[in-house]
mmCIF file of C-alpha atoms and ligand atoms in Angstrom:
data_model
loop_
_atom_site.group_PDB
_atom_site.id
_atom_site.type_symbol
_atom_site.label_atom_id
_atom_site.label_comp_id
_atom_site.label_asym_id
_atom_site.label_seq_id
_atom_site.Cartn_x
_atom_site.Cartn_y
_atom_site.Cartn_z
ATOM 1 C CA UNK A 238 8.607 38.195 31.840
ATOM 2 C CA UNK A 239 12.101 36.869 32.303
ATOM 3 C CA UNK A 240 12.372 33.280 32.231
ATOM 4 C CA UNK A 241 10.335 31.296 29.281
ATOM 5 C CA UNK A 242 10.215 27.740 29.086
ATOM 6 C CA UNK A 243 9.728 24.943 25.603
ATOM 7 C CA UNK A 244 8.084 21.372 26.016
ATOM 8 C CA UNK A 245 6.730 19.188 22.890
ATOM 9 C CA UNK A 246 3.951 17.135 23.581
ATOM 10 C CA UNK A 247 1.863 14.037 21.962
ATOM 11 C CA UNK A 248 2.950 12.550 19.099
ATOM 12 C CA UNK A 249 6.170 13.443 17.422
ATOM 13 C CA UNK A 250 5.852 15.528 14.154
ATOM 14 C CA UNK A 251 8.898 16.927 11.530
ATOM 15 C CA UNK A 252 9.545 20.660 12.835
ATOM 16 C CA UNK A 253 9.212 20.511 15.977
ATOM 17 C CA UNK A 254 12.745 20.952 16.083
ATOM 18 C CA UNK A 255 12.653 23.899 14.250
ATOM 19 C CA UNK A 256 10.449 25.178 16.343
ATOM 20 C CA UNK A 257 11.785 24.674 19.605
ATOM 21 C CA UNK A 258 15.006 26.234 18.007
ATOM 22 C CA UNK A 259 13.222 29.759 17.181
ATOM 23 C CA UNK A 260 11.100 30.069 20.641
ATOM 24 C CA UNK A 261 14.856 29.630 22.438
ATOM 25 C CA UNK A 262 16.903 32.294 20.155
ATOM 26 C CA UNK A 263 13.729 34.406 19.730
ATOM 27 C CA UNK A 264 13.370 34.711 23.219
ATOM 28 C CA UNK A 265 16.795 34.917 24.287
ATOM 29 C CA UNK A 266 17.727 37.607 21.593
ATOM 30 C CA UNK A 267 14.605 39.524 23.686
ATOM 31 C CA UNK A 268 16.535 39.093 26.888
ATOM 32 C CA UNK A 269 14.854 36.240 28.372
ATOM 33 C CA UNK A 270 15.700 33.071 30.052
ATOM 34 C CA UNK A 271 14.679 29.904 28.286
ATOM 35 C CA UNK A 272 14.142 26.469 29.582
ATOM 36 C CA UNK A 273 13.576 23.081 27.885
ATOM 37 C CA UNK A 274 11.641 20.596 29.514
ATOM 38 C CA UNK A 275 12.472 16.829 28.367
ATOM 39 C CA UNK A 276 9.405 14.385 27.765
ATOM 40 C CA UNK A 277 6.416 16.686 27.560
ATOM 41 C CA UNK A 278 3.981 16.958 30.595
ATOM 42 C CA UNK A 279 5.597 13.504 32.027
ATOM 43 C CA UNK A 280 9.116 15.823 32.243
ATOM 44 C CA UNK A 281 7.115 18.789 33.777
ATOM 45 C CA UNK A 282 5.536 16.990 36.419
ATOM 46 C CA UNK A 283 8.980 15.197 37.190
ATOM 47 C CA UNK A 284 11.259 17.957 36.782
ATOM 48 C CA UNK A 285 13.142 17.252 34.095
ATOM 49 C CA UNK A 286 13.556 21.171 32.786
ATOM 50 C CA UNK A 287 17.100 22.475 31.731
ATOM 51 C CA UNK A 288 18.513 26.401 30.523
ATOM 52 C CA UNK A 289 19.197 26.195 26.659
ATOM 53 C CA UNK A 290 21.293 28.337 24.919
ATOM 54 C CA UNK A 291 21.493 29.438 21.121
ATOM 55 C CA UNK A 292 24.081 26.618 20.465
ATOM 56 C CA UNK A 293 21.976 23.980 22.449
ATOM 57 C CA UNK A 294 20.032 24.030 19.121
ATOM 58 C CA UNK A 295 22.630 24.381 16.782
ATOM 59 C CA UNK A 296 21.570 21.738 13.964
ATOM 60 C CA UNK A 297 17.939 21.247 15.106
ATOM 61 C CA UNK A 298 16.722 23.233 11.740
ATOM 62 C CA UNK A 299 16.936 19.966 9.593
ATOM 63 C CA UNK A 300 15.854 17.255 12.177
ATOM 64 C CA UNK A 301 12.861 15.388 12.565
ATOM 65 C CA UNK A 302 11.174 13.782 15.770
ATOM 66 C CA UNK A 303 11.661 15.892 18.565
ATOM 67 C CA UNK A 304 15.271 16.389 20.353
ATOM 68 C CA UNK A 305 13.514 17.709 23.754
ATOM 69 C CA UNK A 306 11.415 14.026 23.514
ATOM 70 C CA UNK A 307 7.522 13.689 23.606
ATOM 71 C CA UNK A 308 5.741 11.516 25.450
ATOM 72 C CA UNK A 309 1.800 10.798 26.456
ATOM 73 C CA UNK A 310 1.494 11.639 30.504
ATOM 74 C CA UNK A 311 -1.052 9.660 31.951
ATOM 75 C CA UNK A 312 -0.829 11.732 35.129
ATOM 76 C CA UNK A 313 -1.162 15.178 33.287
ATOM 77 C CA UNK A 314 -5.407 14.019 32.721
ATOM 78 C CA UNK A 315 -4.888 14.067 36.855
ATOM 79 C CA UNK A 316 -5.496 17.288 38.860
ATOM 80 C CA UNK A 317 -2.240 16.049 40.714
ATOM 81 C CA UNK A 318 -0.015 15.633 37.663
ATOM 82 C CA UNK A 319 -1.745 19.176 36.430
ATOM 83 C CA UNK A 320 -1.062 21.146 40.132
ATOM 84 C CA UNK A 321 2.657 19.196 40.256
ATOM 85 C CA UNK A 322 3.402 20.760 36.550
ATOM 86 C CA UNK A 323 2.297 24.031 37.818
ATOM 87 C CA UNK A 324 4.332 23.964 41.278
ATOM 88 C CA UNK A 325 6.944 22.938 38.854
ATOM 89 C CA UNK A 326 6.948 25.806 37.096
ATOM 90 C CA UNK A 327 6.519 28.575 39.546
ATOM 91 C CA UNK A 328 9.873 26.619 41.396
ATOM 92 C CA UNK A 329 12.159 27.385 38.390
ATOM 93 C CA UNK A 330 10.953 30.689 38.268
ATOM 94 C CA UNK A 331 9.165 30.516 34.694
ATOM 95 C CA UNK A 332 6.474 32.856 34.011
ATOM 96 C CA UNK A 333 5.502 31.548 30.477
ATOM 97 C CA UNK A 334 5.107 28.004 28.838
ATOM 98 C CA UNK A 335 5.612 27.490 25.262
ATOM 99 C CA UNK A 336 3.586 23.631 24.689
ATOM 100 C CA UNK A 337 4.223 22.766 21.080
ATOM 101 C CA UNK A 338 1.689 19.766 20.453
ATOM 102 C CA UNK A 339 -1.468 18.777 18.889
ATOM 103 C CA UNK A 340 -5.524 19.424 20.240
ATOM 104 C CA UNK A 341 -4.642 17.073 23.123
ATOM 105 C CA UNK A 342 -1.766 18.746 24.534
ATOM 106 C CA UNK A 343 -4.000 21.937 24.464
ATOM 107 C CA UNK A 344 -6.347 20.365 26.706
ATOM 108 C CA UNK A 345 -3.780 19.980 29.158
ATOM 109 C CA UNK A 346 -2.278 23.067 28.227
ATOM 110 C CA UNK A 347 -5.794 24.598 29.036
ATOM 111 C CA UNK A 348 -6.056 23.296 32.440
ATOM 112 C CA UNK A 349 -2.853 24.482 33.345
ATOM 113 C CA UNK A 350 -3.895 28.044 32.425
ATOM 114 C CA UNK A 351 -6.935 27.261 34.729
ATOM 115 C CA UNK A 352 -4.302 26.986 37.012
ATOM 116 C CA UNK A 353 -2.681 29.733 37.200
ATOM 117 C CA UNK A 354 0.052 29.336 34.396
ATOM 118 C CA UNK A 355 0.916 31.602 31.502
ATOM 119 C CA UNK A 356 0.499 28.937 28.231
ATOM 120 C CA UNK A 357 0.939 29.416 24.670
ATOM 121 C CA UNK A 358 0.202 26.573 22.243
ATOM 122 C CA UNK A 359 1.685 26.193 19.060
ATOM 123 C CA UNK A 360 0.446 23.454 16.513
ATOM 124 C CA UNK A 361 2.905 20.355 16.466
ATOM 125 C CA UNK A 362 1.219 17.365 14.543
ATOM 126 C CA UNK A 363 1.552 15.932 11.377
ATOM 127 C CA UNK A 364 -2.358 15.519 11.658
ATOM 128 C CA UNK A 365 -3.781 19.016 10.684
ATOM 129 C CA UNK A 366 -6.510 18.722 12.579
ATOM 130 C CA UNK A 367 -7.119 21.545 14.697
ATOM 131 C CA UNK A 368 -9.909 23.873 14.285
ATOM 132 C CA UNK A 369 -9.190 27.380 13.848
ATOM 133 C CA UNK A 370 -5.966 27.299 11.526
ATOM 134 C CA UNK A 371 -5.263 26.020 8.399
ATOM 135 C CA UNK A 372 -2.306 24.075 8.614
ATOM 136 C CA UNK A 373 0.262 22.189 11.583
ATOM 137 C CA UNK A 374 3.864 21.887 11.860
ATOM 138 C CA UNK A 375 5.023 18.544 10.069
ATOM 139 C CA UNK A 376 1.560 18.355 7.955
ATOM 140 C CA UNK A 377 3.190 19.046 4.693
ATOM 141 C CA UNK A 378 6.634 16.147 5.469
ATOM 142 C CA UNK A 379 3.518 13.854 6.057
ATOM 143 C CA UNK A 380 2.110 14.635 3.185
ATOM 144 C CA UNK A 381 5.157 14.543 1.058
ATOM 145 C CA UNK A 382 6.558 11.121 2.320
ATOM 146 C CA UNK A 383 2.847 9.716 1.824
ATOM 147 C CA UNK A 384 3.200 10.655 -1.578
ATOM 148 C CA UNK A 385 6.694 9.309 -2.025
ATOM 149 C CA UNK A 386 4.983 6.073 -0.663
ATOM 150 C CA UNK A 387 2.392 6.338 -3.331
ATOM 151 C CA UNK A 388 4.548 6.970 -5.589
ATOM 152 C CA UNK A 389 6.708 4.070 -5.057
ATOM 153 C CA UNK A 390 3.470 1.780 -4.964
ATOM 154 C CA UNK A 391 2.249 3.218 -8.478
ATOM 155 C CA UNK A 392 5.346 1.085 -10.125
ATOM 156 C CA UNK A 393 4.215 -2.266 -8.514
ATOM 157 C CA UNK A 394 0.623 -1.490 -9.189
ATOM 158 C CA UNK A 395 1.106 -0.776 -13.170
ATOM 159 C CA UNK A 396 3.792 -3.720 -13.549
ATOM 160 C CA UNK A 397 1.856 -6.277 -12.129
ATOM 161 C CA UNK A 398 -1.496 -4.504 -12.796
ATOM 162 C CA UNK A 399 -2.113 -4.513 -9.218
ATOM 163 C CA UNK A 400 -4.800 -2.734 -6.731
ATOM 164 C CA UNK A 401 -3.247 -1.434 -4.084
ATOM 165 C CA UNK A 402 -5.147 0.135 -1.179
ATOM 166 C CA UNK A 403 -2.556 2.206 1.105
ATOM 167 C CA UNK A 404 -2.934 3.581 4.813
ATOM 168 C CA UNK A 405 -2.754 7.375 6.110
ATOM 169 C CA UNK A 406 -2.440 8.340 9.449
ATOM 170 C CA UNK A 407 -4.614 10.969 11.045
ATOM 171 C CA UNK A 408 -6.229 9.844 13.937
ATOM 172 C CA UNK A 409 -9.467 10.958 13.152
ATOM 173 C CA UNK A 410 -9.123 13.195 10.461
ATOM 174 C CA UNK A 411 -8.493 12.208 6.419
ATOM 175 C CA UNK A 412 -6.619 15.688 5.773
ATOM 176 C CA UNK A 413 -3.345 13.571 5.034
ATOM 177 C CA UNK A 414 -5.323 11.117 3.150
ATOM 178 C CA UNK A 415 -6.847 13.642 1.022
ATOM 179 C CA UNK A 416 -3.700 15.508 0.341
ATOM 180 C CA UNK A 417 -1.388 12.963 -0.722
ATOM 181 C CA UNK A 418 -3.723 11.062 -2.466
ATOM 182 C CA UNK A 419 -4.731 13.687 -4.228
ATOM 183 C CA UNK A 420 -0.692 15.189 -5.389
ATOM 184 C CA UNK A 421 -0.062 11.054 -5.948
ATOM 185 C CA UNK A 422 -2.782 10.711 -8.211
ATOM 186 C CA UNK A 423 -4.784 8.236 -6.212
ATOM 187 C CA UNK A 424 -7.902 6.722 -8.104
ATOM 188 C CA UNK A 425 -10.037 6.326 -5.048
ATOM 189 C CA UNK A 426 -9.895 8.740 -1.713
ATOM 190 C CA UNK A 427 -11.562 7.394 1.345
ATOM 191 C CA UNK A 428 -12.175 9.461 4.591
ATOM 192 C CA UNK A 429 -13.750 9.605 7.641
ATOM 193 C CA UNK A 430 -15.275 12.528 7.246
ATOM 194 C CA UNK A 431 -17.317 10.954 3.947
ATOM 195 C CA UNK A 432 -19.446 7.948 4.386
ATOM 196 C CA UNK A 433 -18.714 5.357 2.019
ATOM 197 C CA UNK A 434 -19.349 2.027 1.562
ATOM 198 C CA UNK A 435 -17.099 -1.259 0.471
ATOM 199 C CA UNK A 436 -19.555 -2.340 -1.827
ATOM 200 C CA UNK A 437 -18.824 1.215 -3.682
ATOM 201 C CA UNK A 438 -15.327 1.089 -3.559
ATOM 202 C CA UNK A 439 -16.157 -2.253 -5.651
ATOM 203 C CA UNK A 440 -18.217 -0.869 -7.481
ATOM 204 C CA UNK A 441 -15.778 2.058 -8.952
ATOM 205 C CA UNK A 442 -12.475 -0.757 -8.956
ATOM 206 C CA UNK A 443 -15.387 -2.723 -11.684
ATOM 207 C CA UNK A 444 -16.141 0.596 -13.255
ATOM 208 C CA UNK A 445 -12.573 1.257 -13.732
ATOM 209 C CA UNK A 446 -11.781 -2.120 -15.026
ATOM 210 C CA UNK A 447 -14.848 -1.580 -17.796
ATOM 211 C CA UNK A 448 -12.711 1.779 -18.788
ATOM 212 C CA UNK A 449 -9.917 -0.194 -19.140
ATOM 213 C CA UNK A 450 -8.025 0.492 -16.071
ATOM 214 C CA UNK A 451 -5.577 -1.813 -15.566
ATOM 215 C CA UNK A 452 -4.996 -0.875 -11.787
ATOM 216 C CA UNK A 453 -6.146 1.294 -8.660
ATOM 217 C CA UNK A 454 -4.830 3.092 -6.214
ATOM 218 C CA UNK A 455 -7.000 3.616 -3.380
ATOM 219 C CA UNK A 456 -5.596 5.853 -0.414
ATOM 220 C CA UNK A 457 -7.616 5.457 3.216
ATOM 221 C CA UNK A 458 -7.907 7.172 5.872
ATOM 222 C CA UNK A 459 -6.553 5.436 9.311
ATOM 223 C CA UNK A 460 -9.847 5.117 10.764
ATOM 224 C CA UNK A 461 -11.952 5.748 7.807
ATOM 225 C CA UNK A 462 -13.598 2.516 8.142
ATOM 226 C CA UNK A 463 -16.703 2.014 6.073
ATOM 227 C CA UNK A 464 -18.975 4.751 8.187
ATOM 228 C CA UNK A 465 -17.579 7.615 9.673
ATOM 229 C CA UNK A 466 -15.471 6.617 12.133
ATOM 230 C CA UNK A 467 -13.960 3.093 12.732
ATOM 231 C CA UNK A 468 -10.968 2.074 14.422
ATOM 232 C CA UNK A 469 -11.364 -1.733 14.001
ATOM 233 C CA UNK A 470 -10.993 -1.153 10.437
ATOM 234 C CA UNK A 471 -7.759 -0.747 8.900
ATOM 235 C CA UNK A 472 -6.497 -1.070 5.134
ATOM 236 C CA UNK A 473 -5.906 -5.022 5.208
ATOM 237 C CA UNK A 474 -9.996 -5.458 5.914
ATOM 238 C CA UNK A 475 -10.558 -3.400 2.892
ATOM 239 C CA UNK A 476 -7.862 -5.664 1.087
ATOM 240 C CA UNK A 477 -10.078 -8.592 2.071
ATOM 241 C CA UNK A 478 -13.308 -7.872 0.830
ATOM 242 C CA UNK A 479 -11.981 -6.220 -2.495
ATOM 243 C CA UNK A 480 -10.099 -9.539 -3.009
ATOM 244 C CA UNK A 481 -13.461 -11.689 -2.083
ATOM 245 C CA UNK A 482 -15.915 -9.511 -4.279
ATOM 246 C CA UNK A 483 -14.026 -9.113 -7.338
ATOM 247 C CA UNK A 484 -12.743 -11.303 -10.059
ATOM 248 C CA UNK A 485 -9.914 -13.246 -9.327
ATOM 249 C CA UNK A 486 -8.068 -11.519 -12.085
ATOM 250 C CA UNK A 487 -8.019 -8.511 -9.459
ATOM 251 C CA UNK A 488 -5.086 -8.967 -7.333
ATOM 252 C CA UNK A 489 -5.250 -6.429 -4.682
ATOM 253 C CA UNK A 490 -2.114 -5.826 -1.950
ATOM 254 C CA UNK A 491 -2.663 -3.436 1.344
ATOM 255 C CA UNK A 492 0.503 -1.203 3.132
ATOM 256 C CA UNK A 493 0.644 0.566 5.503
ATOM 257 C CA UNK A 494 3.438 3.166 5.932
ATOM 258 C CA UNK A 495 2.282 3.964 9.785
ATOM 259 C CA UNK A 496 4.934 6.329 11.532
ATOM 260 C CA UNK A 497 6.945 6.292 8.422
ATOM 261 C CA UNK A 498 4.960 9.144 7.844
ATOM 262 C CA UNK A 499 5.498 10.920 11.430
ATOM 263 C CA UNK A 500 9.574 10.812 10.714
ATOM 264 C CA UNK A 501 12.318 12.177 8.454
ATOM 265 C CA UNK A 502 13.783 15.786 8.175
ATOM 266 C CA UNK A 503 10.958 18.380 7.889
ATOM 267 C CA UNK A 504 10.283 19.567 4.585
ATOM 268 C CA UNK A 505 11.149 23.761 4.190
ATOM 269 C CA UNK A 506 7.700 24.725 3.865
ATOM 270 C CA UNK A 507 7.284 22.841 7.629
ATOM 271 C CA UNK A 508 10.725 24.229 8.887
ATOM 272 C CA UNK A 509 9.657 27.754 7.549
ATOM 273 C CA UNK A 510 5.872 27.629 9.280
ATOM 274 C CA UNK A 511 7.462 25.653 12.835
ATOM 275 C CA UNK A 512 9.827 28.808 12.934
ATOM 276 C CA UNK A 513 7.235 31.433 12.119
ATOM 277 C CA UNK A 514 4.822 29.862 14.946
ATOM 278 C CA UNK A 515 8.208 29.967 17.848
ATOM 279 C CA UNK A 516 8.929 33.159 16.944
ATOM 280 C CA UNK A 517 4.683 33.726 17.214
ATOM 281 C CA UNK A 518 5.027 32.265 20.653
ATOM 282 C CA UNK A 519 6.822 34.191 22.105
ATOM 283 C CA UNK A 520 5.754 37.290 20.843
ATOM 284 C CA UNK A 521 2.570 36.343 22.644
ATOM 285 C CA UNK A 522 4.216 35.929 25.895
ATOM 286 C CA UNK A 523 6.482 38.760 25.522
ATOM 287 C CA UNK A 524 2.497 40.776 25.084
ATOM 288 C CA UNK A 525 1.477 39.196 28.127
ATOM 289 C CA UNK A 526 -1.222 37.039 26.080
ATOM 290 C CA UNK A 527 -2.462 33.317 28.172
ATOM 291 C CA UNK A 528 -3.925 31.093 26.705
ATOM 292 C CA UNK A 529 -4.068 30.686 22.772
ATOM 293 C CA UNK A 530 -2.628 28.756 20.434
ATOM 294 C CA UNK A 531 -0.544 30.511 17.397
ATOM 295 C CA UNK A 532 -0.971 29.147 13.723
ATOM 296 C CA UNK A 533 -1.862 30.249 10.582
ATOM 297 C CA UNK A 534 -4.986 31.235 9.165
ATOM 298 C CA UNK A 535 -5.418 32.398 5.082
ATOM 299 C CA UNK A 536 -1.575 33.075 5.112
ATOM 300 C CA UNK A 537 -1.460 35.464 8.645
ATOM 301 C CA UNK A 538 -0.452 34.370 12.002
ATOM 302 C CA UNK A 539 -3.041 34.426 14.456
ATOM 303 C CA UNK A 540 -3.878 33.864 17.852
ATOM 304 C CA UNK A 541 -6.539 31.461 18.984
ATOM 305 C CA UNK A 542 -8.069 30.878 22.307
ATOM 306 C CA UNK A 543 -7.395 27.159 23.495
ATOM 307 C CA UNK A 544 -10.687 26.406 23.860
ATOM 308 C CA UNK A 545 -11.649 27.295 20.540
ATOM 309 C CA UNK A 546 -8.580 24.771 19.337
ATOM 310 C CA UNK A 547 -9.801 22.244 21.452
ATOM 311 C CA UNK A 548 -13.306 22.091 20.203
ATOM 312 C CA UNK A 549 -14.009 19.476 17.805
ATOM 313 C CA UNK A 550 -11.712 18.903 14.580
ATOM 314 C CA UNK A 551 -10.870 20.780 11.307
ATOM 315 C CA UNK A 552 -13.658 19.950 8.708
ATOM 316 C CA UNK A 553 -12.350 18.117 5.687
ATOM 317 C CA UNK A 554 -11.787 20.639 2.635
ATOM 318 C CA UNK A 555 -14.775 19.040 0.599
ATOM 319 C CA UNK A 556 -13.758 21.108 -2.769
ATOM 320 C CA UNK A 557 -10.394 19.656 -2.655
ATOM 321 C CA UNK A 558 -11.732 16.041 -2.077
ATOM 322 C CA UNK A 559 -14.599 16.822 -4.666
ATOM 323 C CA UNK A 560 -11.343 17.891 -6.977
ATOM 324 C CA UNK A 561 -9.113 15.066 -6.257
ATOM 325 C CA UNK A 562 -12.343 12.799 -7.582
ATOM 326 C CA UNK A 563 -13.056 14.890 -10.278
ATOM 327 C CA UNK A 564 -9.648 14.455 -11.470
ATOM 328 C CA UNK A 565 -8.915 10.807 -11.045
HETATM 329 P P1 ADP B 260 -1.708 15.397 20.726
HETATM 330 O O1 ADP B 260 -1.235 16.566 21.508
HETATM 331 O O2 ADP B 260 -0.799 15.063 19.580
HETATM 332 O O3 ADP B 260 -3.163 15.511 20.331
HETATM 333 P P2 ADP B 260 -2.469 13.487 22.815
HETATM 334 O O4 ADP B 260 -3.931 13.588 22.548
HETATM 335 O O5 ADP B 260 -1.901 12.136 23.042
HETATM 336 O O6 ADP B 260 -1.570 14.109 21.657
HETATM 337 O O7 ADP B 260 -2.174 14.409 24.093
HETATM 338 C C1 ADP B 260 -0.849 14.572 24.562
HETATM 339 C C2 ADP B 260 -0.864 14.664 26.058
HETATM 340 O O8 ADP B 260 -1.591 15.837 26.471
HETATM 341 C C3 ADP B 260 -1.555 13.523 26.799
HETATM 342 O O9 ADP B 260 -0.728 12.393 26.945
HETATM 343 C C4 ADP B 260 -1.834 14.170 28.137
HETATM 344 O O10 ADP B 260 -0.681 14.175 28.942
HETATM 345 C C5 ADP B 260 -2.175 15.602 27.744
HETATM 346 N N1 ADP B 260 -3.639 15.741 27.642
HETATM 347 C C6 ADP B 260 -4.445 15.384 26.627
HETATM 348 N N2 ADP B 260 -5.752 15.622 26.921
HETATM 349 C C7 ADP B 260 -5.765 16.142 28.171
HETATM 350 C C8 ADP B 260 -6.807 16.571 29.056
HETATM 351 N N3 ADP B 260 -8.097 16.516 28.714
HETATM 352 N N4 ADP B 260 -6.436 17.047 30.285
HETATM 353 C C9 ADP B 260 -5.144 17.101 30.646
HETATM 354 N N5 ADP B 260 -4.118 16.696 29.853
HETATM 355 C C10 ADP B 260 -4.417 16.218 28.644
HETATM 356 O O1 F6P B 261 -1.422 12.368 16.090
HETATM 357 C C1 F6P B 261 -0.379 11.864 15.312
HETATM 358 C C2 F6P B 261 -0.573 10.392 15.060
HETATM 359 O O2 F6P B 261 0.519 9.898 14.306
HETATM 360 C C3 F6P B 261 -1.894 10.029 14.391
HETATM 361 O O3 F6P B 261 -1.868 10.261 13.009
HETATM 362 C C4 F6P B 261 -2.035 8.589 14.781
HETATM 363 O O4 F6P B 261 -3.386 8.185 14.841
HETATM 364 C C5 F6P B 261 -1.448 8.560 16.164
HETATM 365 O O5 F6P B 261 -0.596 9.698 16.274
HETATM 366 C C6 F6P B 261 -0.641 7.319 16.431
HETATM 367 O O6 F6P B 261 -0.236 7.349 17.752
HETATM 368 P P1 F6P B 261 0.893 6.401 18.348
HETATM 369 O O7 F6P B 261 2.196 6.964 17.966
HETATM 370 O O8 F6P B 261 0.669 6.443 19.818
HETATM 371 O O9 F6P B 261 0.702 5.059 17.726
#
């Protein structure tokens, strides 16, 4: 192997940076050539794919969003886009792909290993929600400006006596919900991975009220909607019906932080794990591995096949949840 290349992919998350930064002084300090590529799969397929050198990342440590640029490539789902990518590849003379992303960009990481190309994933979302690994890089900023949020919202909330009912991201998945709701102190958790219902989220704000709680803080899950899954449901309709079931003595406001939560300088744990998993990367290429994503699993670095990381979502961690409840 001489000549490695770096792309981030999907949705931006704190780390990636960091990342990027170890996979191109990793691999050059083991004599190889490395390439970024600009924009994800849309900057593979176009050409857009540049040498770095060790100071072409000087500062990247502490930044969040992604310096090389994501983006979601319409034409990557193509076999065109996917054979294009490839072609790209083998005409800048790079025999290994770094694609630092979330489940999705494994899929098309996957195909491109169908294809003939020498991939390694490693896990770039704030969502933590791929199977096989316990954690992603930019999981634990997420989590930490979610709780900031919370935080922030606990002094309106007791002032004013207020319920509040706040948004996480997470696509599908309530692990950010879950976490910062439970290190903010949240009164009421809501996931999609745990049906509820609005009439019991009523039902606890009128049991808290009976206890003598003055006011609520209710964390849900982008998504969570009232079964399952729901993506017509967001935090305002669960502002609504709180407001139109409850005494009028509840006042109840709804935020939403959205990508508030995707930015900002990685926190160290996320700059520590994003460095461990570049450094994983390209150990893997350097061993001739294809096809696995690195990550973590019960504190080691491991390697796991693509398709196995592609394959449904990380289960909620039900004795956390069951936790946060019991302690709320
Ligand atoms: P994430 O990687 O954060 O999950 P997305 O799901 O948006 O983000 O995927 C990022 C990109 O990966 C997509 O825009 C697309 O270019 C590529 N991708 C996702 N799924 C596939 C697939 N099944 N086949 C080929 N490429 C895919
Ligand atoms: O996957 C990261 C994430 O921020 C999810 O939490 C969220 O559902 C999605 O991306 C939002 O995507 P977009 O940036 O395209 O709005």
């Amino acid at each position: 192997m001489r000549n490695i290349a770096v792309l981030t992919s999907g949705g931006d998350s704190p780390g990636m940076n960091a990342a990027v930064r170890a996979v191109v002084r990793v691999g050059r300090a083991a004599d190889l050539n490395v390439f970024g590529v600009r924009r994800g799969y849309e900057g593979l397929i176009h050409g857009e794919i540049e040498e770095m050198s060790n100071s072409d990342v000087s500062n990247w440590v502490n930044s969040g969003g992604s310096k090389l640029e994501c983006a979601r490539s319409p034409e990557m789902y193509e076999l065109s886009g996917q054979q294009r990518a490839v072609r790209n590849l083998r005409e800048h003379g790079i025999d290994g792909l770094v694609v630092i992303g979330g489940d999705g960009s494994f899929r098309g990481a996957a195909k491109l290993v169908e294809l003939g190309a020498h991939v390694i994933g490693a896990p770039g979302t704030i969502d933590n929600d791929i199977p096989g690994i316990d954690n992603t890089i930019g999981f634990d900023t997420a989590v930490n400006t979610l709780t900031y949020c919370i935080n922030q919202l606990r002094d309106t909330a007791e002032s004013h006596q207020r319920t509040f009912v706040v948004e996480a991201m997470g696509r599908h998945s309530g692990h950010i919900a879950l976490h910062a709701g439970l290190s903010g102190g949240a009164d009421i958790i809501l996931v999609p991975e745990i049906a509820w219902s609005q009439q019991e989220v009523v039902a606890m704000v009128e049991s808290r009220i009976s206890q003598g709680k003055k006011f609520h803080l209710i964390v849900m899950a982008e998504g969570a909607g009232e079964v399952i899954y729901n993506p017509d449901y967001d935090a305002y309709d669960l502002v609504k019906y709180i407001d139109e079931n409850t005494p009028a003595t509840v006042t109840v406001r709804g935020c939403m932080p959205g990508h508030i939560q995707r930015g900002g300088a990685p926190t160290a744990a996320d700059r520590i794990y994003a460095t461990r998993c570049g450094k994983a990367a390209v150990s893997a290429l350097l061993r001739n591995v294809n096809g696995v994503m690195v990550g973590e699993l019960n504190g080691q670095m491991v390697e796991v096949p693509l398709e196995n990381a592609t394959q449904g979502s990380r289960p909620i961690d039900r004795e956390l949840y069951d936790l946060a409840i019991e302690v709320s």
